[in-house]
């Protein structure tokens, strides 16, 4: 099976802080599956490292107040296009991310408080019939 995966979970240093979040359980899936890494934020034109951003309603705003919704939407669309071209039906995305979170995201106040919600890419993929799970839900594969 081909699986779309947040690149940071595979060890790519593409997070806002310039780090990665390698997950050995996700990485080990490459033994039986084809993993296709994506970082929607980088695909949308944002640099690494970058100022943190959080979802605020329908917008994505950086901690310094700059609106980066356009970049997040662009990256989400590119990730969806990659998934469609590859015939992907499932994605493993980084939890809590403003792009990739599928259950909870930060509340938009930069206070580290989580709320129920979805990141921009997770939402778009799900709206297009792609099952989205996070790195803690691998049993749902």
GROMACS .gro file of N, CA and C in nm:
model
  423
    1UNK      N    1   0.084  -0.118   0.000
    1UNK     CA    2   0.000   0.000   0.000
    1UNK      C    3   0.089   0.124   0.000
    2UNK      N    4   0.044   0.228  -0.070
    2UNK     CA    5   0.111   0.357  -0.067
    2UNK      C    6   0.046   0.442   0.042
    3UNK      N    7   0.130   0.504   0.124
    3UNK     CA    8   0.081   0.584   0.236
    3UNK      C    9   0.147   0.721   0.231
    4UNK      N   10   0.067   0.826   0.236
    4UNK     CA   11   0.119   0.962   0.249
    4UNK      C   12   0.159   0.982   0.395
    5UNK      N   13   0.278   1.037   0.420
    5UNK     CA   14   0.328   1.050   0.557
    5UNK      C   15   0.388   1.189   0.577
    6UNK      N   16   0.359   1.249   0.691
    6UNK     CA   17   0.426   1.374   0.728
    6UNK      C   18   0.576   1.349   0.730
    7UNK      N   19   0.650   1.428   0.653
    7UNK     CA   20   0.794   1.408   0.639
    7UNK      C   21   0.868   1.415   0.772
    8UNK      N   22   0.819   1.496   0.865
    8UNK     CA   23   0.886   1.508   0.996
    8UNK      C   24   0.884   1.376   1.072
    9UNK      N   25   0.781   1.294   1.050
    9UNK     CA   26   0.771   1.164   1.117
    9UNK      C   27   0.873   1.065   1.063
   10UNK      N   28   0.925   1.094   0.944
   10UNK     CA   29   1.026   1.008   0.882
   10UNK      C   30   1.167   1.061   0.905
   11UNK      N   31   1.179   1.166   0.987
   11UNK     CA   32   1.310   1.220   1.022
   11UNK      C   33   1.354   1.341   0.943
   12UNK      N   34   1.270   1.393   0.856
   12UNK     CA   35   1.304   1.513   0.779
   12UNK      C   36   1.292   1.636   0.869
   13UNK      N   37   1.399   1.716   0.880
   13UNK     CA   38   1.395   1.835   0.967
   13UNK      C   39   1.318   1.951   0.902
   14UNK      N   40   1.187   1.939   0.898
   14UNK     CA   41   1.105   2.038   0.827
   14UNK      C   42   1.003   2.108   0.917
   15UNK      N   43   1.003   2.077   1.046
   15UNK     CA   44   0.909   2.141   1.137
   15UNK      C   45   0.940   2.290   1.152
   16UNK      N   46   0.848   2.363   1.209
   16UNK     CA   47   0.866   2.507   1.227
   16UNK      C   48   0.995   2.539   1.302
   17UNK      N   49   1.037   2.451   1.394
   17UNK     CA   50   1.157   2.476   1.474
   17UNK      C   51   1.283   2.421   1.410
   18UNK      N   52   1.272   2.372   1.288
   18UNK     CA   53   1.387   2.318   1.216
   18UNK      C   54   1.421   2.176   1.256
   19UNK      N   55   1.337   2.116   1.338
   19UNK     CA   56   1.361   1.979   1.387
   19UNK      C   57   1.272   1.880   1.313
   20UNK      N   58   1.286   1.755   1.348
   20UNK     CA   59   1.199   1.649   1.299
   20UNK      C   60   1.139   1.579   1.420
   21UNK      N   61   1.047   1.491   1.396
   21UNK     CA   62   0.986   1.410   1.501
   21UNK      C   63   0.984   1.265   1.454
   22UNK      N   64   1.102   1.205   1.431
   22UNK     CA   65   1.103   1.069   1.378
   22UNK      C   66   1.028   0.973   1.468
   23UNK      N   67   0.949   0.889   1.406
   23UNK     CA   68   0.869   0.791   1.478
   23UNK      C   69   0.906   0.654   1.424
   24UNK      N   70   0.971   0.573   1.506
   24UNK     CA   71   1.020   0.444   1.461
   24UNK      C   72   0.910   0.352   1.411
   25UNK      N   73   0.794   0.358   1.472
   25UNK     CA   74   0.682   0.275   1.426
   25UNK      C   75   0.638   0.314   1.286
   26UNK      N   76   0.635   0.444   1.259
   26UNK     CA   77   0.600   0.491   1.125
   26UNK      C   78   0.711   0.454   1.027
   27UNK      N   79   0.835   0.481   1.064
   27UNK     CA   80   0.949   0.451   0.977
   27UNK      C   81   0.952   0.303   0.940
   28UNK      N   82   0.920   0.216   1.034
   28UNK     CA   83   0.926   0.071   1.007
   28UNK      C   84   0.820   0.026   0.907
   29UNK      N   85   0.720   0.108   0.882
   29UNK     CA   86   0.617   0.072   0.783
   29UNK      C   87   0.676   0.061   0.642
   30UNK      N   88   0.793   0.122   0.620
   30UNK     CA   89   0.853   0.116   0.486
   30UNK      C   90   0.894  -0.026   0.447
   31UNK      N   91   0.900  -0.116   0.544
   31UNK     CA   92   0.933  -0.254   0.514
   31UNK      C   93   0.822  -0.324   0.435
   32UNK      N   94   0.697  -0.279   0.454
   32UNK     CA   95   0.584  -0.343   0.388
   32UNK      C   96   0.502  -0.250   0.299
   33UNK      N   97   0.530  -0.121   0.306
   33UNK     CA   98   0.451  -0.023   0.233
   33UNK      C   99   0.542   0.079   0.164
   34UNK      N  100   0.485   0.150   0.070
   34UNK     CA  101   0.556   0.261   0.006
   34UNK      C  102   0.512   0.388   0.078
   35UNK      N  103   0.608   0.455   0.141
   35UNK     CA  104   0.579   0.577   0.215
   35UNK      C  105   0.616   0.698   0.130
   36UNK      N  106   0.523   0.789   0.114
   36UNK     CA  107   0.544   0.909   0.034
   36UNK      C  108   0.544   1.028   0.129
   37UNK      N  109   0.664   1.085   0.155
   37UNK     CA  110   0.672   1.196   0.252
   37UNK      C  111   0.625   1.329   0.194
   38UNK      N  112   0.557   1.405   0.277
   38UNK     CA  113   0.516   1.542   0.241
   38UNK      C  114   0.527   1.631   0.364
   39UNK      N  115   0.561   1.754   0.342
   39UNK     CA  116   0.548   1.857   0.444
   39UNK      C  117   0.466   1.969   0.380
   40UNK      N  118   0.337   1.974   0.407
   40UNK     CA  119   0.252   2.074   0.343
   40UNK      C  120   0.298   2.217   0.363
   41UNK      N  121   0.356   2.246   0.478
   41UNK     CA  122   0.399   2.383   0.504
   41UNK      C  123   0.515   2.422   0.412
   42UNK      N  124   0.609   2.331   0.394
   42UNK     CA  125   0.721   2.356   0.302
   42UNK      C  126   0.670   2.357   0.158
   43UNK      N  127   0.580   2.263   0.124
   43UNK     CA  128   0.523   2.261  -0.010
   43UNK      C  129   0.450   2.391  -0.042
   44UNK      N  130   0.396   2.454   0.060
   44UNK     CA  131   0.324   2.581   0.042
   44UNK      C  132   0.415   2.702   0.033
   45UNK      N  133   0.547   2.680   0.049
   45UNK     CA  134   0.642   2.789   0.032
   45UNK      C  135   0.700   2.845   0.160
   46UNK      N  136   0.669   2.784   0.274
   46UNK     CA  137   0.725   2.833   0.400
   46UNK      C  138   0.863   2.774   0.424
   47UNK      N  139   0.949   2.851   0.486
   47UNK     CA  140   1.086   2.810   0.512
   47UNK      C  141   1.097   2.733   0.643
   48UNK      N  142   1.210   2.665   0.657
   48UNK     CA  143   1.242   2.594   0.781
   48UNK      C  144   1.375   2.648   0.831
   49UNK      N  145   1.386   2.691   0.955
   49UNK     CA  146   1.277   2.706   1.052
   49UNK      C  147   1.187   2.825   1.017
   50UNK      N  148   1.075   2.834   1.087
   50UNK     CA  149   0.979   2.942   1.061
   50UNK      C  150   0.908   2.977   1.192
   51UNK      N  151   0.847   3.091   1.193
   51UNK     CA  152   0.773   3.136   1.310
   51UNK      C  153   0.651   3.044   1.327
   52UNK      N  154   0.623   2.997   1.449
   52UNK     CA  155   0.508   2.908   1.470
   52UNK      C  156   0.377   2.973   1.425
   53UNK      N  157   0.286   2.889   1.379
   53UNK     CA  158   0.154   2.936   1.335
   53UNK      C  159   0.047   2.845   1.396
   54UNK      N  160  -0.072   2.900   1.412
   54UNK     CA  161  -0.185   2.823   1.463
   54UNK      C  162  -0.310   2.861   1.385
   55UNK      N  163  -0.403   2.768   1.381
   55UNK     CA  164  -0.531   2.790   1.315
   55UNK      C  165  -0.616   2.881   1.404
   56UNK      N  166  -0.672   2.983   1.342
   56UNK     CA  167  -0.765   3.075   1.409
   56UNK      C  168  -0.889   3.084   1.321
   57UNK      N  169  -0.987   3.000   1.350
   57UNK     CA  170  -1.107   2.995   1.266
   57UNK      C  171  -1.072   2.937   1.130
   58UNK      N  172  -1.094   3.013   1.025
   58UNK     CA  173  -1.061   2.969   0.889
   58UNK      C  174  -0.924   3.019   0.844
   59UNK      N  175  -0.854   3.088   0.930
   59UNK     CA  176  -0.723   3.145   0.897
   59UNK      C  177  -0.613   3.070   0.970
   60UNK      N  178  -0.492   3.085   0.919
   60UNK     CA  179  -0.373   3.037   0.988
   60UNK      C  180  -0.284   3.159   1.008
   61UNK      N  181  -0.248   3.184   1.132
   61UNK     CA  182  -0.177   3.306   1.168
   61UNK      C  183  -0.051   3.271   1.247
   62UNK      N  184   0.059   3.339   1.211
   62UNK     CA  185   0.184   3.318   1.284
   62UNK      C  186   0.178   3.389   1.419
   63UNK      N  187   0.271   3.351   1.506
   63UNK     CA  188   0.278   3.412   1.639
   63UNK      C  189   0.302   3.563   1.633
   64UNK      N  190   0.360   3.611   1.523
   64UNK     CA  191   0.383   3.755   1.508
   64UNK      C  192   0.266   3.827   1.441
   65UNK      N  193   0.156   3.754   1.417
   65UNK     CA  194   0.036   3.815   1.360
   65UNK      C  195   0.022   3.804   1.209
   66UNK      N  196   0.125   3.759   1.139
   66UNK     CA  197   0.117   3.750   0.992
   66UNK      C  198   0.027   3.634   0.951
   67UNK      N  199  -0.064   3.661   0.858
   67UNK     CA  200  -0.155   3.560   0.805
   67UNK      C  201  -0.082   3.475   0.701
   68UNK      N  202  -0.078   3.344   0.723
   68UNK     CA  203  -0.012   3.251   0.630
   68UNK      C  204  -0.113   3.149   0.576
   69UNK      N  205  -0.239   3.185   0.576
   69UNK     CA  206  -0.343   3.096   0.527
   69UNK      C  207  -0.317   3.053   0.384
   70UNK      N  208  -0.277   3.145   0.300
   70UNK     CA  209  -0.253   3.115   0.158
   70UNK      C  210  -0.148   3.003   0.144
   71UNK      N  211  -0.039   3.013   0.217
   71UNK     CA  212   0.067   2.913   0.210
   71UNK      C  213   0.018   2.777   0.261
   72UNK      N  214  -0.059   2.778   0.367
   72UNK     CA  215  -0.113   2.653   0.421
   72UNK      C  216  -0.210   2.588   0.324
   73UNK      N  217  -0.296   2.668   0.263
   73UNK     CA  218  -0.391   2.615   0.165
   73UNK      C  219  -0.318   2.561   0.042
   74UNK      N  220  -0.217   2.633  -0.004
   74UNK     CA  221  -0.139   2.589  -0.120
   74UNK      C  222  -0.071   2.455  -0.090
   75UNK      N  223  -0.007   2.444   0.024
   75UNK     CA  224   0.060   2.320   0.062
   75UNK      C  225  -0.037   2.204   0.076
   76UNK      N  226  -0.155   2.231   0.132
   76UNK     CA  227  -0.257   2.127   0.145
   76UNK      C  228  -0.301   2.078   0.008
   77UNK      N  229  -0.319   2.170  -0.084
   77UNK     CA  230  -0.363   2.132  -0.220
   77UNK      C  231  -0.255   2.051  -0.290
   78UNK      N  232  -0.129   2.089  -0.274
   78UNK     CA  233  -0.020   2.013  -0.336
   78UNK      C  234  -0.013   1.873  -0.275
   79UNK      N  235  -0.029   1.862  -0.143
   79UNK     CA  236  -0.029   1.730  -0.079
   79UNK      C  237  -0.144   1.645  -0.131
   80UNK      N  238  -0.261   1.705  -0.148
   80UNK     CA  239  -0.375   1.632  -0.203
   80UNK      C  240  -0.346   1.587  -0.346
   81UNK      N  241  -0.287   1.674  -0.426
   81UNK     CA  242  -0.254   1.638  -0.565
   81UNK      C  243  -0.156   1.520  -0.569
   82UNK      N  244  -0.056   1.522  -0.482
   82UNK     CA  245   0.040   1.412  -0.474
   82UNK      C  246  -0.034   1.283  -0.437
   83UNK      N  247  -0.121   1.290  -0.338
   83UNK     CA  248  -0.196   1.173  -0.295
   83UNK      C  249  -0.283   1.118  -0.407
   84UNK      N  250  -0.351   1.205  -0.478
   84UNK     CA  251  -0.438   1.161  -0.588
   84UNK      C  252  -0.357   1.095  -0.699
   85UNK      N  253  -0.246   1.159  -0.738
   85UNK     CA  254  -0.162   1.103  -0.845
   85UNK      C  255  -0.106   0.966  -0.808
   86UNK      N  256  -0.077   0.947  -0.680
   86UNK     CA  257  -0.019   0.821  -0.634
   86UNK      C  258  -0.125   0.716  -0.599
   87UNK      N  259  -0.251   0.753  -0.604
   87UNK     CA  260  -0.357   0.658  -0.570
   87UNK      C  261  -0.363   0.624  -0.423
   88UNK      N  262  -0.332   0.722  -0.340
   88UNK     CA  263  -0.327   0.700  -0.195
   88UNK      C  264  -0.466   0.710  -0.133
   89UNK      N  265  -0.494   0.620  -0.041
   89UNK     CA  266  -0.623   0.623   0.028
   89UNK      C  267  -0.607   0.646   0.178
   90UNK      N  268  -0.482   0.648   0.229
   90UNK     CA  269  -0.459   0.670   0.371
   90UNK      C  270  -0.335   0.757   0.390
   91UNK      N  271  -0.342   0.843   0.493
   91UNK     CA  272  -0.229   0.930   0.527
   91UNK      C  273  -0.202   0.921   0.677
   92UNK      N  274  -0.074   0.920   0.712
   92UNK     CA  275  -0.032   0.928   0.852
   92UNK      C  276   0.029   1.066   0.871
   93UNK      N  277  -0.038   1.150   0.946
   93UNK     CA  278   0.004   1.288   0.961
   93UNK      C  279   0.036   1.319   1.106
   94UNK      N  280   0.122   1.419   1.125
   94UNK     CA  281   0.170   1.459   1.258
   94UNK      C  282   0.058   1.520   1.342
   95UNK      N  283   0.036   1.462   1.457
   95UNK     CA  284  -0.068   1.512   1.546
   95UNK      C  285  -0.041   1.656   1.589
   96UNK      N  286  -0.146   1.728   1.617
   96UNK     CA  287  -0.146   1.864   1.674
   96UNK      C  288  -0.100   1.974   1.579
   97UNK      N  289  -0.052   1.939   1.462
   97UNK     CA  290   0.000   2.037   1.366
   97UNK      C  291  -0.111   2.120   1.305
   98UNK      N  292  -0.086   2.250   1.278
   98UNK     CA  293  -0.187   2.331   1.212
   98UNK      C  294  -0.212   2.286   1.068
   99UNK      N  295  -0.121   2.210   1.011
   99UNK     CA  296  -0.143   2.149   0.880
   99UNK      C  297  -0.200   2.009   0.893
  100UNK      N  298  -0.138   1.930   0.977
  100UNK     CA  299  -0.158   1.786   0.975
  100UNK      C  300  -0.240   1.727   1.088
  101UNK      N  301  -0.266   1.802   1.193
  101UNK     CA  302  -0.342   1.748   1.306
  101UNK      C  303  -0.477   1.694   1.261
  102UNK      N  304  -0.512   1.574   1.307
  102UNK     CA  305  -0.639   1.516   1.264
  102UNK      C  306  -0.743   1.505   1.376
  103UNK      N  307  -0.703   1.526   1.498
  103UNK     CA  308  -0.796   1.516   1.612
  103UNK      C  309  -0.797   1.645   1.694
  104UNK      N  310  -0.677   1.693   1.723
  104UNK     CA  311  -0.662   1.814   1.804
  104UNK      C  312  -0.558   1.906   1.741
  105UNK      N  313  -0.578   2.034   1.761
  105UNK     CA  314  -0.482   2.136   1.719
  105UNK      C  315  -0.473   2.239   1.831
  106UNK      N  316  -0.371   2.322   1.826
  106UNK     CA  317  -0.361   2.429   1.925
  106UNK      C  318  -0.468   2.533   1.898
  107UNK      N  319  -0.512   2.598   2.004
  107UNK     CA  320  -0.634   2.680   2.000
  107UNK      C  321  -0.623   2.816   1.933
  108UNK      N  322  -0.506   2.850   1.881
  108UNK     CA  323  -0.491   2.976   1.810
  108UNK      C  324  -0.446   3.092   1.896
  109UNK      N  325  -0.423   3.067   2.026
  109UNK     CA  326  -0.381   3.174   2.118
  109UNK      C  327  -0.233   3.166   2.153
  110UNK      N  328  -0.163   3.065   2.101
  110UNK     CA  329  -0.021   3.042   2.129
  110UNK      C  330   0.004   3.022   2.279
  111UNK      N  331  -0.094   2.961   2.346
  111UNK     CA  332  -0.084   2.933   2.489
  111UNK      C  333  -0.060   2.785   2.517
  112UNK      N  334  -0.038   2.707   2.412
  112UNK     CA  335  -0.015   2.562   2.419
  112UNK      C  336  -0.140   2.484   2.459
  113UNK      N  337  -0.257   2.545   2.450
  113UNK     CA  338  -0.382   2.477   2.481
  113UNK      C  339  -0.435   2.407   2.357
  114UNK      N  340  -0.473   2.281   2.373
  114UNK     CA  341  -0.527   2.203   2.263
  114UNK      C  342  -0.679   2.208   2.262
  115UNK      N  343  -0.735   2.203   2.140
  115UNK     CA  344  -0.879   2.194   2.122
  115UNK      C  345  -0.906   2.085   2.017
  116UNK      N  346  -1.028   2.035   2.016
  116UNK     CA  347  -1.066   1.943   1.910
  116UNK      C  348  -1.066   2.021   1.779
  117UNK      N  349  -1.007   1.963   1.677
  117UNK     CA  350  -1.003   2.029   1.548
  117UNK      C  351  -0.906   1.960   1.454
  118UNK      N  352  -0.906   2.006   1.331
  118UNK     CA  353  -0.821   1.949   1.228
  118UNK      C  354  -0.735   2.056   1.164
  119UNK      N  355  -0.616   2.016   1.124
  119UNK     CA  356  -0.529   2.104   1.049
  119UNK      C  357  -0.579   2.118   0.905
  120UNK      N  358  -0.524   2.214   0.834
  120UNK     CA  359  -0.569   2.247   0.699
  120UNK      C  360  -0.555   2.129   0.603
  121UNK      N  361  -0.440   2.062   0.604
  121UNK     CA  362  -0.418   1.949   0.513
  121UNK      C  363  -0.501   1.829   0.553
  122UNK      N  364  -0.506   1.798   0.681
  122UNK     CA  365  -0.585   1.684   0.727
  122UNK      C  366  -0.731   1.700   0.683
  123UNK      N  367  -0.784   1.819   0.700
  123UNK     CA  368  -0.923   1.845   0.664
  123UNK      C  369  -0.945   1.825   0.513
  124UNK      N  370  -0.854   1.882   0.431
  124UNK     CA  371  -0.870   1.872   0.286
  124UNK      C  372  -0.859   1.726   0.239
  125UNK      N  373  -0.764   1.652   0.294
  125UNK     CA  374  -0.751   1.511   0.255
  125UNK      C  375  -0.878   1.434   0.291
  126UNK      N  376  -0.929   1.454   0.411
  126UNK     CA  377  -1.051   1.384   0.453
  126UNK      C  378  -1.170   1.422   0.366
  127UNK      N  379  -1.181   1.550   0.331
  127UNK     CA  380  -1.290   1.596   0.244
  127UNK      C  381  -1.284   1.529   0.107
  128UNK      N  382  -1.167   1.480   0.071
  128UNK     CA  383  -1.148   1.416  -0.058
  128UNK      C  384  -1.135   1.264  -0.046
  129UNK      N  385  -1.186   1.208   0.064
  129UNK     CA  386  -1.196   1.064   0.078
  129UNK      C  387  -1.071   0.991   0.122
  130UNK      N  388  -0.971   1.063   0.168
  130UNK     CA  389  -0.848   0.999   0.216
  130UNK      C  390  -0.856   0.987   0.368
  131UNK      N  391  -0.836   0.865   0.416
  131UNK     CA  392  -0.838   0.840   0.560
  131UNK      C  393  -0.713   0.900   0.622
  132UNK      N  394  -0.730   0.980   0.726
  132UNK     CA  395  -0.617   1.043   0.794
  132UNK      C  396  -0.610   0.991   0.937
  133UNK      N  397  -0.490   0.941   0.971
  133UNK     CA  398  -0.462   0.901   1.108
  133UNK      C  399  -0.335   0.973   1.152
  134UNK      N  400  -0.308   0.972   1.282
  134UNK     CA  401  -0.183   1.032   1.329
  134UNK      C  402  -0.089   0.921   1.375
  135UNK      N  403   0.028   0.958   1.418
  135UNK     CA  404   0.132   0.862   1.454
  135UNK      C  405   0.096   0.776   1.575
  136UNK      N  406  -0.005   0.815   1.648
  136UNK     CA  407  -0.048   0.738   1.766
  136UNK      C  408  -0.164   0.645   1.733
  137UNK      N  409  -0.207   0.642   1.607
  137UNK     CA  410  -0.324   0.563   1.567
  137UNK      C  411  -0.289   0.455   1.464
  138UNK      N  412  -0.169   0.405   1.466
  138UNK     CA  413  -0.124   0.312   1.362
  138UNK      C  414  -0.203   0.183   1.360
  139UNK      N  415  -0.267   0.148   1.469
  139UNK     CA  416  -0.348   0.026   1.469
  139UNK      C  417  -0.471   0.040   1.378
  140UNK      N  418  -0.502   0.164   1.336
  140UNK     CA  419  -0.616   0.187   1.247
  140UNK      C  420  -0.581   0.165   1.100
  141UNK      N  421  -0.456   0.130   1.071
  141UNK     CA  422  -0.416   0.106   0.932
  141UNK      C  423  -0.486  -0.014   0.873
   0.00000   0.00000   0.00000
